[in-house]
Coordinates of C-alpha atoms in Angstrom, one line a residue:
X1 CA 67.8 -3.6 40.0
X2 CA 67.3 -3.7 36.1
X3 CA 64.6 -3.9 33.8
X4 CA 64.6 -5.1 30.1
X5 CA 66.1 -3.4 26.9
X6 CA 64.5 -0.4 26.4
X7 CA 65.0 0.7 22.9
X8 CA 64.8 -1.2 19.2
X9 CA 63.0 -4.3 19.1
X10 CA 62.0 -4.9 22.9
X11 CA 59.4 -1.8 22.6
X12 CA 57.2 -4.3 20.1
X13 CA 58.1 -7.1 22.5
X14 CA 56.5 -5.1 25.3
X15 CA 52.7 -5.6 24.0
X16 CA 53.3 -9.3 24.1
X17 CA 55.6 -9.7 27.6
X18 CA 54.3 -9.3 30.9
X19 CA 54.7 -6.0 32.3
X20 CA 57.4 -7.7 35.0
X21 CA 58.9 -10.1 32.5
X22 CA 59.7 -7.3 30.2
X23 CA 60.2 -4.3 32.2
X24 CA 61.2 -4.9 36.4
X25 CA 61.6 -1.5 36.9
X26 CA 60.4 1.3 38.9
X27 CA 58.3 1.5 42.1
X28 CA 57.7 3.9 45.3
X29 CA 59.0 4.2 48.3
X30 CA 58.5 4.8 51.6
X31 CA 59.0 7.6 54.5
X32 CA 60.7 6.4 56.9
X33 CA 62.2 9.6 58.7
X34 CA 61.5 9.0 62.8
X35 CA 60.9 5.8 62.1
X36 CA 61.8 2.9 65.4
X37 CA 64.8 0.5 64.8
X38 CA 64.2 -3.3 62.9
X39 CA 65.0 -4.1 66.1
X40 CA 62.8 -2.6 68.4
X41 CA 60.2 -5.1 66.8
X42 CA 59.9 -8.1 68.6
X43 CA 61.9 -10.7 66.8
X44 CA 58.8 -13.5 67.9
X45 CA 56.6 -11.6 65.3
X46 CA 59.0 -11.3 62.4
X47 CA 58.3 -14.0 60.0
X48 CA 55.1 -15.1 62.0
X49 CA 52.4 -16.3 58.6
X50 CA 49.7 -14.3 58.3
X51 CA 47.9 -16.5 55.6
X52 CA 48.8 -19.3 52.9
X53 CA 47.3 -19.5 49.8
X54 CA 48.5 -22.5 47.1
X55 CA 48.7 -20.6 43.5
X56 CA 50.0 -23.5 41.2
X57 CA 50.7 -27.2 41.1
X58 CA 52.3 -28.6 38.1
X59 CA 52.0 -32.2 38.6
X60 CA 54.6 -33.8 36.5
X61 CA 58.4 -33.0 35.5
X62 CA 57.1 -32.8 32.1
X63 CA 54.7 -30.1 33.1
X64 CA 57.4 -28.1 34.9
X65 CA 59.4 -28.1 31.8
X66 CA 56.6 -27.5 29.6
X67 CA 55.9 -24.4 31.2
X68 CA 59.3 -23.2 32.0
X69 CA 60.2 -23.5 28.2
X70 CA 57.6 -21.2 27.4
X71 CA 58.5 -18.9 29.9
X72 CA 62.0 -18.7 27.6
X73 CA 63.4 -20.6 30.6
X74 CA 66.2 -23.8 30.5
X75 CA 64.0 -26.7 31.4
X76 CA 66.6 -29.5 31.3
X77 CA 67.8 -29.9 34.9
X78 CA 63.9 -30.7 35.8
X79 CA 63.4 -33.4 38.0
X80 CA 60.4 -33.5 40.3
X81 CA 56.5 -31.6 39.7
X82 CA 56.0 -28.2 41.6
X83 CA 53.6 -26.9 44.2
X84 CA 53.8 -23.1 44.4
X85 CA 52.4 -21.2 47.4
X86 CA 51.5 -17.0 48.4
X87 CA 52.8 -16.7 51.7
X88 CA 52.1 -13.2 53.7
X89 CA 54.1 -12.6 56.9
X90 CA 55.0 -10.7 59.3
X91 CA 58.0 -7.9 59.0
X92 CA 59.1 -4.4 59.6
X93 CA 59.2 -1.4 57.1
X94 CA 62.8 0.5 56.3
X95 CA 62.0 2.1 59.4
X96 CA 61.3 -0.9 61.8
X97 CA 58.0 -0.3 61.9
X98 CA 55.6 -3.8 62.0
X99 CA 54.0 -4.5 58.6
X100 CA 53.4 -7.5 56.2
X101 CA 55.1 -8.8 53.1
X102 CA 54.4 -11.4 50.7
X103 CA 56.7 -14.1 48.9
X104 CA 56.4 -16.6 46.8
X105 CA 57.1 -20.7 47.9
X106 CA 57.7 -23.6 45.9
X107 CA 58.5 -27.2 47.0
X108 CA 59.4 -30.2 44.5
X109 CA 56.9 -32.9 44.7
X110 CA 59.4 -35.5 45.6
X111 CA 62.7 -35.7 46.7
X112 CA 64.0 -35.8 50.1
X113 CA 62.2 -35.1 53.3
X114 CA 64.5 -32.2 54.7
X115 CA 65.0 -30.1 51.8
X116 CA 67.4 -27.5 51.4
X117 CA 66.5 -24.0 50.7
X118 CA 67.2 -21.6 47.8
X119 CA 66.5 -18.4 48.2
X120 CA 66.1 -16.2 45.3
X121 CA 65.6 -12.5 45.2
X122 CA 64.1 -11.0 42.3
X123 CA 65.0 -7.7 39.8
X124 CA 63.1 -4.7 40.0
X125 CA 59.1 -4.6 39.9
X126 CA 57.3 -1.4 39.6
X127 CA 53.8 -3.1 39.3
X128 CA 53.2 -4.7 42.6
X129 CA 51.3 -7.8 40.7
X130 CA 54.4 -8.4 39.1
X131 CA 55.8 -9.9 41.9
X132 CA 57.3 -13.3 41.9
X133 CA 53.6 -14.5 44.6
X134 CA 51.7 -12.7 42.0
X135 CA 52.5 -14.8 39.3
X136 CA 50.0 -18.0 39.2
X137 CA 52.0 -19.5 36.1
X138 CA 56.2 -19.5 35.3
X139 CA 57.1 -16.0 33.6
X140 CA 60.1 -13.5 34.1
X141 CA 60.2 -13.6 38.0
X142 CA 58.5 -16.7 39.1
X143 CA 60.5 -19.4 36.9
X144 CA 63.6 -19.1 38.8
X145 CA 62.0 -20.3 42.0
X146 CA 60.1 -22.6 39.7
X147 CA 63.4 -23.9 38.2
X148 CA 65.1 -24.8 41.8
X149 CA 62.2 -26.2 43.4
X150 CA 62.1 -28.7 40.7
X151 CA 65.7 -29.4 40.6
X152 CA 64.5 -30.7 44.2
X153 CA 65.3 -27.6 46.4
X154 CA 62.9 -25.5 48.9
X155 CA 62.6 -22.5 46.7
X156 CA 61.9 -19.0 48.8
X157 CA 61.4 -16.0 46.9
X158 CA 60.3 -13.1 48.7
X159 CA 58.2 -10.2 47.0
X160 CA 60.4 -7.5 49.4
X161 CA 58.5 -4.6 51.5
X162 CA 55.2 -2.8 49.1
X163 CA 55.2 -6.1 46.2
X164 CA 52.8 -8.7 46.1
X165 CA 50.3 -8.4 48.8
X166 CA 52.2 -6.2 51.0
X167 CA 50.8 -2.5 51.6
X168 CA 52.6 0.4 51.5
X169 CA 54.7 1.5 48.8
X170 CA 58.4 -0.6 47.9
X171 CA 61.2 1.1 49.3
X172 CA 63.6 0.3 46.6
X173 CA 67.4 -0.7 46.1
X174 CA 66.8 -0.4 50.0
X175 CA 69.3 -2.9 51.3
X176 CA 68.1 -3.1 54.9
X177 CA 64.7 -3.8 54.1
X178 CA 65.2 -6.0 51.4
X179 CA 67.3 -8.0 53.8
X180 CA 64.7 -8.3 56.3
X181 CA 61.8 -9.0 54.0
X182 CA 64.1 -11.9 52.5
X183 CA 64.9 -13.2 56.4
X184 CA 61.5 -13.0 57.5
X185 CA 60.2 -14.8 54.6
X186 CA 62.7 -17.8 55.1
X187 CA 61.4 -18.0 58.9
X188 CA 57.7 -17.8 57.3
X189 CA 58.5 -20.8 54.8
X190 CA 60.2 -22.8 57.6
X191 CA 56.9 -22.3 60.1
X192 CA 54.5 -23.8 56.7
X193 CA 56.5 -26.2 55.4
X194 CA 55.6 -29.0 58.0
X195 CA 52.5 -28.5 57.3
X196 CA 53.2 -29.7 53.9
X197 CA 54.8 -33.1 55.4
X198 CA 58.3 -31.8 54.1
X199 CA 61.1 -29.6 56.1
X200 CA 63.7 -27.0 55.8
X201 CA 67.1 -28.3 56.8
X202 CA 69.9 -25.4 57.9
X203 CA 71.5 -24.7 55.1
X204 CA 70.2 -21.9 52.2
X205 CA 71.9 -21.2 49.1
X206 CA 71.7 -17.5 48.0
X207 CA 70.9 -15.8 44.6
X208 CA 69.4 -13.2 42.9
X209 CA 69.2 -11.2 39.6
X210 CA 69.7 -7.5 39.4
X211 CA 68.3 -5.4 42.5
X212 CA 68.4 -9.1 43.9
X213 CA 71.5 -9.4 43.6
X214 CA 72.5 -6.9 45.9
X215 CA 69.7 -8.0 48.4
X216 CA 71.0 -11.8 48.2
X217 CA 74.3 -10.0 49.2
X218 CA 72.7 -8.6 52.4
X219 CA 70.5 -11.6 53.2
X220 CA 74.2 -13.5 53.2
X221 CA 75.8 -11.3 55.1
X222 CA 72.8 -11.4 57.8
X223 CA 72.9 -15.3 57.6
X224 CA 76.5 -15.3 58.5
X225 CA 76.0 -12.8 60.9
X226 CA 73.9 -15.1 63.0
X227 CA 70.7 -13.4 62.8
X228 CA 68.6 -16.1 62.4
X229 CA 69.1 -19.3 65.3
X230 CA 68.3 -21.9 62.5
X231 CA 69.2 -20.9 58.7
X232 CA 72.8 -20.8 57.8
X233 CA 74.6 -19.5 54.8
X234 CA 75.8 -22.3 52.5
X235 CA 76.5 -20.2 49.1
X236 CA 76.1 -16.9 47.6
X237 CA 76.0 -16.5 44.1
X238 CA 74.1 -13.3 42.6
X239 CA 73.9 -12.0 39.0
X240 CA 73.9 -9.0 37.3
X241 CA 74.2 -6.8 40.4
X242 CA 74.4 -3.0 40.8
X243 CA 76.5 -3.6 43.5
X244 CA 78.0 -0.2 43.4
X245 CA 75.7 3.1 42.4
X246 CA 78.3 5.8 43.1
X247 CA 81.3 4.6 41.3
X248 CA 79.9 2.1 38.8
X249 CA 76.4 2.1 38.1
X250 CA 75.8 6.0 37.9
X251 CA 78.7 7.1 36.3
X252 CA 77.9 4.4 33.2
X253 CA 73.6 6.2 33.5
X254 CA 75.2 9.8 33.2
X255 CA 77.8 9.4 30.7
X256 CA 76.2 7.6 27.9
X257 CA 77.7 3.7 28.7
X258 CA 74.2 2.1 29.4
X259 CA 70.7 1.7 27.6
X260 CA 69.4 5.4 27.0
X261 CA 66.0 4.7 28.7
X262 CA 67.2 2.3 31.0
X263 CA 69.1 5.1 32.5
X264 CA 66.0 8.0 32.4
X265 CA 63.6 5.0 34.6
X266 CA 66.5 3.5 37.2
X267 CA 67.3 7.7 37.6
X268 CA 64.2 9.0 38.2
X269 CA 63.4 5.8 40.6
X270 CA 66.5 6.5 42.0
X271 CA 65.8 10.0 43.0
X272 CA 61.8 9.5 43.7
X273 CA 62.2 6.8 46.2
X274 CA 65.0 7.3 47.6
X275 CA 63.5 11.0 48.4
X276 CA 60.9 9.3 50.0
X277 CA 63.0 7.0 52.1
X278 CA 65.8 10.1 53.1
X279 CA 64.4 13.4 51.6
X280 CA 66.8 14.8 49.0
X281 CA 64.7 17.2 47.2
X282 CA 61.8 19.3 48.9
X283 CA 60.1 20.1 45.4
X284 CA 60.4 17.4 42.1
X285 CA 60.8 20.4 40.2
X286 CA 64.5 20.7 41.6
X287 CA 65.1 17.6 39.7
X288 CA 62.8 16.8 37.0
X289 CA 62.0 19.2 34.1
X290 CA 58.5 20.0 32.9
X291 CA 56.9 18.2 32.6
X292 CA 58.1 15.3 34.7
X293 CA 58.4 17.4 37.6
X294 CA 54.2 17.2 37.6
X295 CA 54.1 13.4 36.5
X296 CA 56.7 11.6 37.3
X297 CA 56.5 10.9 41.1
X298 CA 52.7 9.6 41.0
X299 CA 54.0 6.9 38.0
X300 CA 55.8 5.3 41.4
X301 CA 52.9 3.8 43.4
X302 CA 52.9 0.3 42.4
X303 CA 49.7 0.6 39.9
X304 CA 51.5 1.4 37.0
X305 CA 52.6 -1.2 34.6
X306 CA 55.7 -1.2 32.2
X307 CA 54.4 0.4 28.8
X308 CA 52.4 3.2 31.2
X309 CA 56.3 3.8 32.4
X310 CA 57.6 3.8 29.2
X311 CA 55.2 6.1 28.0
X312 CA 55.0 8.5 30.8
X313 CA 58.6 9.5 31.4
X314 CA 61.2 10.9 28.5
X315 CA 63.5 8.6 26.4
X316 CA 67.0 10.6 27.3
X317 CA 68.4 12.4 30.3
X318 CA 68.3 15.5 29.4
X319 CA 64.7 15.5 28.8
X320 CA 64.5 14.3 32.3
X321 CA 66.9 16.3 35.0
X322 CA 67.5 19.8 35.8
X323 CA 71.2 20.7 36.2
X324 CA 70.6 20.2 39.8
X325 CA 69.5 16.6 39.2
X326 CA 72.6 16.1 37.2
X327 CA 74.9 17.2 40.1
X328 CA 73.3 15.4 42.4
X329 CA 73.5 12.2 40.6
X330 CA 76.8 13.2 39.4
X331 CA 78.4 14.2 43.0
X332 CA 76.4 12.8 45.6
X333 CA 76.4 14.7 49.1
X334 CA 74.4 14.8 51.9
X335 CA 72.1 12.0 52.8
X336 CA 72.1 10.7 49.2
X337 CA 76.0 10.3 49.8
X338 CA 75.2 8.9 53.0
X339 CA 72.3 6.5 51.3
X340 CA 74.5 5.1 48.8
X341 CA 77.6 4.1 51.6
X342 CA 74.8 1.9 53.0
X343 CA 73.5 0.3 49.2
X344 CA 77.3 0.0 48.2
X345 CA 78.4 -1.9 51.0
X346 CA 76.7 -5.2 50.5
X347 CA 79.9 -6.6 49.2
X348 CA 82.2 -5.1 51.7
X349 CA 82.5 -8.0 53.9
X350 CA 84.1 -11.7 54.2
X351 CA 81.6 -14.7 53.1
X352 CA 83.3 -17.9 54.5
X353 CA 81.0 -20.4 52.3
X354 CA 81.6 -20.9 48.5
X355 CA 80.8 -17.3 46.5
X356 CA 80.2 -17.4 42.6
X357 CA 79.6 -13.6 40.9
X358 CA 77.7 -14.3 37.5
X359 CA 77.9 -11.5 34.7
X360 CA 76.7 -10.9 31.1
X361 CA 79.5 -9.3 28.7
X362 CA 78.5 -5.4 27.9
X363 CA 75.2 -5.7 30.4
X364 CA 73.2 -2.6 28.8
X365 CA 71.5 -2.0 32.3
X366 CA 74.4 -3.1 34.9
X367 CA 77.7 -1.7 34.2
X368 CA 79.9 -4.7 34.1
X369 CA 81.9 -2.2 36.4
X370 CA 79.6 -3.0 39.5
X371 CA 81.2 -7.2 39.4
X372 CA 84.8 -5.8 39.4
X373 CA 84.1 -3.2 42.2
X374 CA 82.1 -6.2 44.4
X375 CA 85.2 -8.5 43.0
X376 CA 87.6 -6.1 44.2
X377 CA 86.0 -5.5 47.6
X378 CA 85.6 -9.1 48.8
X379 CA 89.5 -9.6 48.0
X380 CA 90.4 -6.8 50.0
X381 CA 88.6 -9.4 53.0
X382 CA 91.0 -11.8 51.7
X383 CA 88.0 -13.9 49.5
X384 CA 88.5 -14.3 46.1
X385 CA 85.2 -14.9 44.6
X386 CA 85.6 -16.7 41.0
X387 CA 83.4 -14.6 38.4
X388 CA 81.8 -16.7 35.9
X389 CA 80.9 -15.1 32.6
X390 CA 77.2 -16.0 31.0
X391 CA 78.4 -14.2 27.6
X392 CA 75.9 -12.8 25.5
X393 CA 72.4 -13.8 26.8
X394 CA 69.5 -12.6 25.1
X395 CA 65.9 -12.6 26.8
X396 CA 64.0 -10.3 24.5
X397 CA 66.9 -7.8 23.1
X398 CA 68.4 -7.5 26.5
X399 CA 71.5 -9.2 27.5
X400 CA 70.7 -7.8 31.4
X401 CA 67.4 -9.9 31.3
X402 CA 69.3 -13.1 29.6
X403 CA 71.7 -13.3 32.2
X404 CA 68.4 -13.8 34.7
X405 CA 67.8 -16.7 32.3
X406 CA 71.2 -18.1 31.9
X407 CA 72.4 -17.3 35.1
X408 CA 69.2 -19.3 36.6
X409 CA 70.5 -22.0 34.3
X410 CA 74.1 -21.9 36.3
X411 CA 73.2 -21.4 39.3
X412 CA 71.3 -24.3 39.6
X413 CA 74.0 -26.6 38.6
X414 CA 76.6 -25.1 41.0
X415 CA 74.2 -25.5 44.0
X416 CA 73.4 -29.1 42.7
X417 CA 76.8 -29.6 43.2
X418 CA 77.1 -28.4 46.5
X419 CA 74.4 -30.8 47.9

C-alpha cells in the first residue's frame, strides 16, 4: 500500500523520480453501494482482451540489465531479452459491475515454450500513468515484471480497477477487486500469449510489494480456491504488506511509529476512498480540517501526481483530522469496522504451496507489526510461513521502497528454485 519516504532527503529526490517510483500513493475510489455481485457477470467475459498494444522490447540480456540497473534495480539474475505488452481486458468494478482494466505483460525472449507465470501486484499509484502498463521503460513499478520475465518467467502485472487504461476511479486497498483485476488479467495474458508462439503452463507464482502484497494474498487464496479451471497456485511470497490496518498499520499512523507524512497521505486515502466505496462520512468536513476538508478529496482522481500530493495535503496529523477523524481511525465501527474485517483477512486462511513473507527491519511506511499479525494468522491454520528479513534496504531514503527492490531481488531466486 506504501509510498516512498516522505521527509529529509527524498523531498529533493522527488524532482528527479517518477511520480510512481518515488511516491505510490494515493488514488480515488469508487461507489459501489447497490452494486450486482462479481458473480452475476458472466464469467465468459472476465478476462476476455479488449486490445494489445507492445510498449518495449529490449533485445538483449545486456539491455535488460542495462536498463534495470538504472532503474536502481539488481540486474544479475538476467538471462533472456524482454518484450513488454499493455493488455486491456475485461472485468468487474468492487461492485460486480462489467468494466475494463489494464496490466502490464512481459515474456523473456527465449527460454522454454510453456512458461510459467509470475504474477506481480504492484504498491500504491495515485497517478493512473504510473501504472506498471504505463510505464514504456523499467522504473519503480515496471522493473519487477521486467526482472522475472527475464529470469525466463511469464511476467503478469495487473494495473488493478481505475490504473493504467482503465476508467473509473481505483478503489483502493480494496481486496476483492484487486483480486479480480489480478485473476482476470492472468486469463487475459493466457488468451495473448499463443499468439506470441509461447504459452502459459498451470502453475503461477505470487508476489507483490506493499498494497500488492495484500492483493497477491487474495489472488492466492482465489487460485487455491479453484476459481480459475486452468491457473494453479504454486507460491506466495509478498513484501512489505499492510496486511492488518486495524491492529497494526493504524495504530503505528496514529501514534507516531511511522513516517509523519506517510501517515497524513495513506489516512486521508484511507478515509476518501474508502468513503467512496462504503460511505463513512456524509460531509469531508467531519474528517478533515480546513482547509483539507475543501481540497483534499478532488487530489484523489487519478490526475494528480506525487509532488501535487505532497504539496496539497499537511505534513502532520493533526493538521489533517478533526477529533472525529481521529476516533474513527482510532476505534473503527460501523461499515469502516466492517471494511477493514474484509482487508484484514487476506492472511486468514491455509496456503498448501510453499509461502515466504519478506520484510525490511523498522519499515517507516508498513509497521513491521502487519508480518507478525499475517505470521501469526497463517499458524493458527496450522502453516508456518518462514519470514525472510531484507534488512535495511534503501531506494531513495526509504527502507519501504528498498524492500520492493531487494525483495524483487529474492523473490526471484526463491521461485528459480522452485522451477
Amino acid at each position: 500500500m506504501k509510498s516512498t519516504h516522505l521527509t529529509g532527503k527524498l523531498r529533493p529526490a522527488l524532482r528527479r523520480l517518477n511520480a510512481g517510483a518515488a511516491l505510490a500513493v494515493l488514488a480515488a475510489a469508487t461507489v459501489t453501494t447497490g452494486a450486482a455481485s462479481a458473480d452475476t457477470v458472466h464469467r465468459s467475459d472476465r478476462g476476455r482482451l479488449v486490445s494489445v498494444e507492445r510498449t518495449t522490447t529490449l533485445t538483449a540480456k545486456e539491455d535488460v540489465a542495462a536498463a534495470l540497473a538504472a532503474a536502481g534495480f539488481d540486474a544479475s539474475t538476467a538471462r533472456f531479452g524482454v518484450d513488454a505488452y499493455r493488455l486491456v481486458y475485461r472485468t468487474v468494478d468492487p461492485g460486480g459491475r462489467p468494466t475494463t482494466a489494464s496490466g502490464l505483460l512481459v515474456l523473456p525472449r527465449g527460454g522454454e515454450h510453456e512458461l510459467r507465470t509470475v504474477s506481480f501486484t504492484h504498491g500504491t499509484a495515485s497517478y493512473r500513468s504510473d501504472a506498471p502498463s504505463a510505464m514504456v521503460r523499467a522504473g519503480f513499478v515496471s522493473s519487477p515484471a521486467i526482472t522475472y520475465a527475464s529470469a525466463g518467467f511469464a511476467a503478469v502485472a495487473p494495473d488493478y480497477i481505475g490504473l493504467g487504461t482503465g476508467p473509473g476511479l481505483h478503489p483502493w486497498m480494496d481486496v476483492p477487486s484487486e483480486t479480480t483485476a489480478s485473476l482476470d488479467m492472468l486469463r487475459a495474458a493466457r488468451a495473448f500469449v499463443p499468439r506470441t508462439g509461447r504459452a502459459l503452463g498451470h502453475d503461477v507464482l505470487v508476489t507483490g510489494f506493499s498494497q500488492g502484497a495484500s492483493a497477491a494474498m487474495g489472488l492466492a487464496r482465489a487460485l487455491q480456491a479453484g476459481d480459475d479451471r486452468w491457473f494453479r497456485l504454486a507460491a506466495v511470497a509478498p513484501v512489505s504488506g499492510a496486511y492488518d490496518f486495524r491492529h497494526a498499520e493504524l495504530p503505528a499512523l496514529l501514534d507516531g511509529s511511522l513516517d509523519p507524512k506517510s501517515s497524513v497521505l495513506y489516512s486521508a486515502y484511507l478515509l476518501v476512498a474508502w468513503n467512496r466505496l462504503h460511505r463513512l462520512y456524509d460531509s469531508p468536513d467531519e474528517v478533515f480540517r480546513t482547509p483539507y476538508d475543501s481540497t483534499v478529496e478532488a487530489l484523489f482522481d487519478g490526475s494528480h501526481t506525487g509532488p501535487q500530493l505532497f504539496a496539497g495535503t499537511p505534513d502532520t496529523l493533526d493538521a489533517l483530522l478533526t477529533p472525529h477523524g481521529f476516533e474513527m481511525l482510532r476505534h473503527p465501527t460501523g461499515r469502516l469496522a466492517r471494511a477493514l474485517r474484509v482487508a484484514d483477512s487476506t492472511c486468514d486462511w491455509a496456503p498448501r504451496v510453499p509461502v515466504r513473507l519478506y520484510v525490511a527491519d523498522a519499515d517507516e511506511q508498513a509497521a513491521n507489526a502487519n508480518t507478525d499479525h499475517c505470521g501469526a494468522a497463517l499458524r493458527s491454520h496450522g502453516v508456518d510461513a518462514a519470514v525472510v528479513d531484507l534488512g535495511v534496504p534503501d531506494f531513495a531514503g526509504s527502507r519501504h521502497l528498498g524492500s520492493n527492490v531487494a525483495g524483487t531481488a529474492a523473490v526471484v531466486r526463491w521461485f528459480d528454485q522452485l522451477r
